[in-house]
Coordinates of C-alpha atoms in Angstrom, one line a residue:
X1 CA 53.5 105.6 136.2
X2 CA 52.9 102.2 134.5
X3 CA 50.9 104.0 131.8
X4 CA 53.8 106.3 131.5
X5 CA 56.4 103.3 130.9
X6 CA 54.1 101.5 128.8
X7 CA 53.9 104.6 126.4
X8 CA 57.5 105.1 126.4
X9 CA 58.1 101.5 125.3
X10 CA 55.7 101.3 122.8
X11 CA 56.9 104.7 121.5
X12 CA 60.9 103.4 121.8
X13 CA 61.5 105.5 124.1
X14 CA 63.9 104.3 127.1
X15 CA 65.2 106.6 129.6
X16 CA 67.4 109.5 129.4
X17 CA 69.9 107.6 130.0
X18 CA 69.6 105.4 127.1
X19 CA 69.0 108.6 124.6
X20 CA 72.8 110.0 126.1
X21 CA 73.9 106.2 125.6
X22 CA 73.3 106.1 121.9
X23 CA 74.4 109.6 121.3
X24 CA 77.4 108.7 123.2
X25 CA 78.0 105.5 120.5
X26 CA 76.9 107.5 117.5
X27 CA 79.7 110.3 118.5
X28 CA 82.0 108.0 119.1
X29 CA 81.6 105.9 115.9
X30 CA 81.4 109.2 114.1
X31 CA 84.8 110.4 115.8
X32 CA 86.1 106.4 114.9
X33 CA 85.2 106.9 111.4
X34 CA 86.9 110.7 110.7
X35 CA 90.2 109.3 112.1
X36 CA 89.9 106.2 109.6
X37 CA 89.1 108.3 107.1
X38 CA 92.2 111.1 107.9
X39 CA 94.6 107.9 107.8
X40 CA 93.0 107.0 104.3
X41 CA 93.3 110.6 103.3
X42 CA 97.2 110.8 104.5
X43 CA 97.8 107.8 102.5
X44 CA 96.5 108.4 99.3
X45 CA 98.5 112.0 99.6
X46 CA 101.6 110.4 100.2
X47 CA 101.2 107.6 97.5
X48 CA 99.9 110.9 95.2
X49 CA 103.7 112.4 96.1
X50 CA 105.5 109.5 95.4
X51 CA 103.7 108.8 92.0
X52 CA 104.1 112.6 91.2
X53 CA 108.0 112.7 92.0
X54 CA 108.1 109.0 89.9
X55 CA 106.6 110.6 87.0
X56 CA 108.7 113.5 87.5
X57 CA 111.8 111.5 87.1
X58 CA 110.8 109.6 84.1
X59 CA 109.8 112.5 82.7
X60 CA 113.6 114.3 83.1
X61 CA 115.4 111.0 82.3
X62 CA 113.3 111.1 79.0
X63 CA 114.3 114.6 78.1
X64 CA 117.6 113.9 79.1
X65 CA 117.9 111.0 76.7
X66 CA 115.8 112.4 73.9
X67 CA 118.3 115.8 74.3
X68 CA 121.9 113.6 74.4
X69 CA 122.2 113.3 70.7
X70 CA 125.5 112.0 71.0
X71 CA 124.4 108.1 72.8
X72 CA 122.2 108.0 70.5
X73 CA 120.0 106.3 72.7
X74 CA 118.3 103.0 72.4
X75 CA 114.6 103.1 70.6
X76 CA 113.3 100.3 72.3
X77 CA 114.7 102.0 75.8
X78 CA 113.0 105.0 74.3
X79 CA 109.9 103.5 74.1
X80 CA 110.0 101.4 77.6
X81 CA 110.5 104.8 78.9
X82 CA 107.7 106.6 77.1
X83 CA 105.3 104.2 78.7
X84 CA 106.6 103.9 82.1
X85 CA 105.8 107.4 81.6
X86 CA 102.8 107.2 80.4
X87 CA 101.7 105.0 83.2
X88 CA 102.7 106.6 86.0
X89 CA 100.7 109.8 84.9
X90 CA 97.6 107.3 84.9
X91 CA 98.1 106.0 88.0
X92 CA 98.7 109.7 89.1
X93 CA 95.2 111.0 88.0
X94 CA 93.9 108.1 89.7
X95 CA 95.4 108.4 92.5
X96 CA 94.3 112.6 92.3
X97 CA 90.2 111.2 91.9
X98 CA 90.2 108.7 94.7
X99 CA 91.8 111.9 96.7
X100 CA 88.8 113.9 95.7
X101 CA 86.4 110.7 97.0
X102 CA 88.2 110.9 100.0
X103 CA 88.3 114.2 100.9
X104 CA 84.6 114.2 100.0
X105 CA 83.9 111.4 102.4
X106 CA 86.0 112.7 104.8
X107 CA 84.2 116.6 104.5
X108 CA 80.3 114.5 105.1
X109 CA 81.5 112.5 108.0
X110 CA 82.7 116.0 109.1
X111 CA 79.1 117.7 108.4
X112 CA 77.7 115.1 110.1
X113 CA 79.5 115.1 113.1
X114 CA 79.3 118.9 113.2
X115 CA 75.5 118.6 113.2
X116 CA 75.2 115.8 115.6
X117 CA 77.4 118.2 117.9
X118 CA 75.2 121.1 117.4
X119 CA 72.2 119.0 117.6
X120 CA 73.0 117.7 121.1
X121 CA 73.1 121.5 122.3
X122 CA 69.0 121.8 121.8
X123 CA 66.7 119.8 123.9
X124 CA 66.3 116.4 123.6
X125 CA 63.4 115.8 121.6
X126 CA 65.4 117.7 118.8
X127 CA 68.0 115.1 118.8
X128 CA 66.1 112.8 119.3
X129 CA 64.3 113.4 115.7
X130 CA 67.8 114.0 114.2
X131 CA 68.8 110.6 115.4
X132 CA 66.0 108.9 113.7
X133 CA 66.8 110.5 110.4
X134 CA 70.2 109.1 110.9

Protein backbone atom coordinates (compact mmCIF):
# COMPACT_ATOMS: atom_id res chain seq x y z
CA UNK A 1 0.00 0.00 0.00
CA UNK A 2 2.91 2.57 0.69
CA UNK A 3 4.51 1.43 -2.55
CA UNK A 4 1.11 2.01 -4.17
CA UNK A 5 0.85 5.72 -2.79
CA UNK A 6 4.39 6.42 -3.42
CA UNK A 7 3.82 5.52 -7.17
CA UNK A 8 0.73 7.45 -7.47
CA UNK A 9 2.50 10.58 -6.16
CA UNK A 10 5.40 10.38 -8.15
CA UNK A 11 3.20 9.68 -11.15
CA UNK A 12 0.65 12.81 -10.07
CA UNK A 13 -1.72 10.81 -9.49
CA UNK A 14 -4.14 11.60 -6.33
CA UNK A 15 -7.18 9.80 -5.69
CA UNK A 16 -10.29 9.49 -7.53
CA UNK A 17 -11.54 12.01 -5.89
CA UNK A 18 -9.12 14.52 -6.96
CA UNK A 19 -9.34 13.32 -10.87
CA UNK A 20 -13.60 14.15 -10.45
CA UNK A 21 -12.32 17.47 -8.53
CA UNK A 22 -10.43 18.93 -11.44
CA UNK A 23 -12.82 17.68 -14.05
CA UNK A 24 -15.42 19.25 -11.93
CA UNK A 25 -13.33 22.84 -12.18
CA UNK A 26 -12.39 22.31 -15.74
CA UNK A 27 -16.28 21.88 -16.64
CA UNK A 28 -17.11 24.45 -14.70
CA UNK A 29 -14.64 27.04 -15.98
CA UNK A 30 -15.48 25.74 -19.44
CA UNK A 31 -19.37 26.28 -18.73
CA UNK A 32 -18.06 30.02 -17.11
CA UNK A 33 -16.31 30.76 -20.17
CA UNK A 34 -19.29 29.77 -23.00
CA UNK A 35 -21.61 32.10 -20.99
CA UNK A 36 -18.90 35.04 -21.15
CA UNK A 37 -18.49 34.39 -24.46
CA UNK A 38 -22.53 34.23 -25.39
CA UNK A 39 -22.82 37.78 -23.54
CA UNK A 40 -19.79 38.95 -25.78
CA UNK A 41 -21.55 37.43 -28.82
CA UNK A 42 -25.04 39.13 -27.93
CA UNK A 43 -23.29 42.34 -27.64
CA UNK A 44 -21.42 42.65 -30.63
CA UNK A 45 -24.94 41.51 -32.51
CA UNK A 46 -26.76 44.25 -31.06
CA UNK A 47 -24.01 46.98 -31.56
CA UNK A 48 -23.88 45.20 -35.33
CA UNK A 49 -27.85 46.19 -35.43
CA UNK A 50 -27.53 49.43 -34.29
CA UNK A 51 -24.55 50.36 -36.59
CA UNK A 52 -26.53 48.67 -39.51
CA UNK A 53 -29.90 50.71 -38.87
CA UNK A 54 -27.34 54.06 -38.34
CA UNK A 55 -25.92 53.45 -41.64
CA UNK A 56 -29.15 52.73 -42.97
CA UNK A 57 -30.49 56.13 -42.05
CA UNK A 58 -27.62 58.00 -43.34
CA UNK A 59 -27.79 56.24 -46.18
CA UNK A 60 -31.79 57.34 -46.87
CA UNK A 61 -31.29 60.94 -45.52
CA UNK A 62 -28.48 61.08 -48.32
CA UNK A 63 -30.64 60.01 -51.07
CA UNK A 64 -33.28 62.02 -49.82
CA UNK A 65 -31.18 65.10 -49.98
CA UNK A 66 -29.21 64.26 -53.08
CA UNK A 67 -33.05 63.56 -54.79
CA UNK A 68 -34.80 67.12 -53.31
CA UNK A 69 -33.46 69.25 -56.09
CA UNK A 70 -35.51 71.97 -55.07
CA UNK A 71 -33.31 72.82 -51.33
CA UNK A 72 -30.75 72.62 -53.17
CA UNK A 73 -28.97 71.29 -50.35
CA UNK A 74 -25.82 72.36 -48.63
CA UNK A 75 -22.35 70.82 -50.19
CA UNK A 76 -20.49 70.98 -47.23
CA UNK A 77 -23.78 69.17 -45.34
CA UNK A 78 -23.41 66.88 -48.40
CA UNK A 79 -20.16 66.00 -47.70
CA UNK A 80 -20.41 65.69 -43.63
CA UNK A 81 -23.01 63.32 -44.60
CA UNK A 82 -21.14 61.25 -47.20
CA UNK A 83 -18.61 60.55 -44.47
CA UNK A 84 -20.71 59.92 -41.53
CA UNK A 85 -21.69 57.48 -44.10
CA UNK A 86 -18.87 56.29 -44.96
CA UNK A 87 -17.81 55.65 -41.40
CA UNK A 88 -20.46 53.98 -40.12
CA UNK A 89 -20.15 51.24 -42.98
CA UNK A 90 -16.44 50.86 -41.48
CA UNK A 91 -17.33 50.52 -38.26
CA UNK A 92 -20.08 48.02 -39.52
CA UNK A 93 -17.61 45.56 -41.26
CA UNK A 94 -15.76 45.75 -38.22
CA UNK A 95 -18.04 45.16 -36.10
CA UNK A 96 -19.26 42.02 -38.79
CA UNK A 97 -15.28 40.47 -38.34
CA UNK A 98 -15.05 40.69 -34.58
CA UNK A 99 -18.57 38.77 -34.81
CA UNK A 100 -16.93 36.16 -36.87
CA UNK A 101 -13.89 35.99 -34.03
CA UNK A 102 -16.48 35.58 -31.71
CA UNK A 103 -18.59 33.16 -32.93
CA UNK A 104 -15.34 31.23 -33.68
CA UNK A 105 -14.25 31.47 -30.07
CA UNK A 106 -17.44 30.83 -28.89
CA UNK A 107 -17.90 27.41 -31.58
CA UNK A 108 -13.96 26.00 -29.85
CA UNK A 109 -15.02 26.61 -26.32
CA UNK A 110 -18.14 24.72 -27.53
CA UNK A 111 -15.89 21.73 -29.15
CA UNK A 112 -14.12 21.66 -26.20
CA UNK A 113 -16.63 21.35 -23.85
CA UNK A 114 -18.44 18.77 -25.97
CA UNK A 115 -15.30 16.60 -25.81
CA UNK A 116 -14.55 17.00 -22.31
CA UNK A 117 -18.31 15.87 -21.84
CA UNK A 118 -17.85 12.90 -24.02
CA UNK A 119 -14.57 12.22 -22.62
CA UNK A 120 -15.82 11.87 -19.10
CA UNK A 121 -18.24 8.97 -20.38
CA UNK A 122 -15.00 6.51 -21.00
CA UNK A 123 -13.00 5.28 -18.08
CA UNK A 124 -10.85 7.31 -16.29
CA UNK A 125 -7.58 6.80 -17.58
CA UNK A 126 -9.05 8.23 -21.00
CA UNK A 127 -9.72 11.46 -19.35
CA UNK A 128 -7.29 11.47 -17.67
CA UNK A 129 -4.88 11.61 -20.88
CA UNK A 130 -7.36 14.16 -22.37
CA UNK A 131 -6.83 16.35 -19.42
CA UNK A 132 -3.22 16.41 -19.78
CA UNK A 133 -3.40 17.54 -23.41
CA UNK A 134 -5.52 20.27 -22.16
Amino acid sequence: ESELQEYQQSNNMGSGTDLFSEVEEKRVALEQRVGVLQRESRSLKSKFVLADTQRRNLRHQLMTMMGNQSSKADAARLRKMEEALSQTEGEKTALERDLKKMKSKLEKQLKCFQEQHAASGDDDNTYAEFLQTE
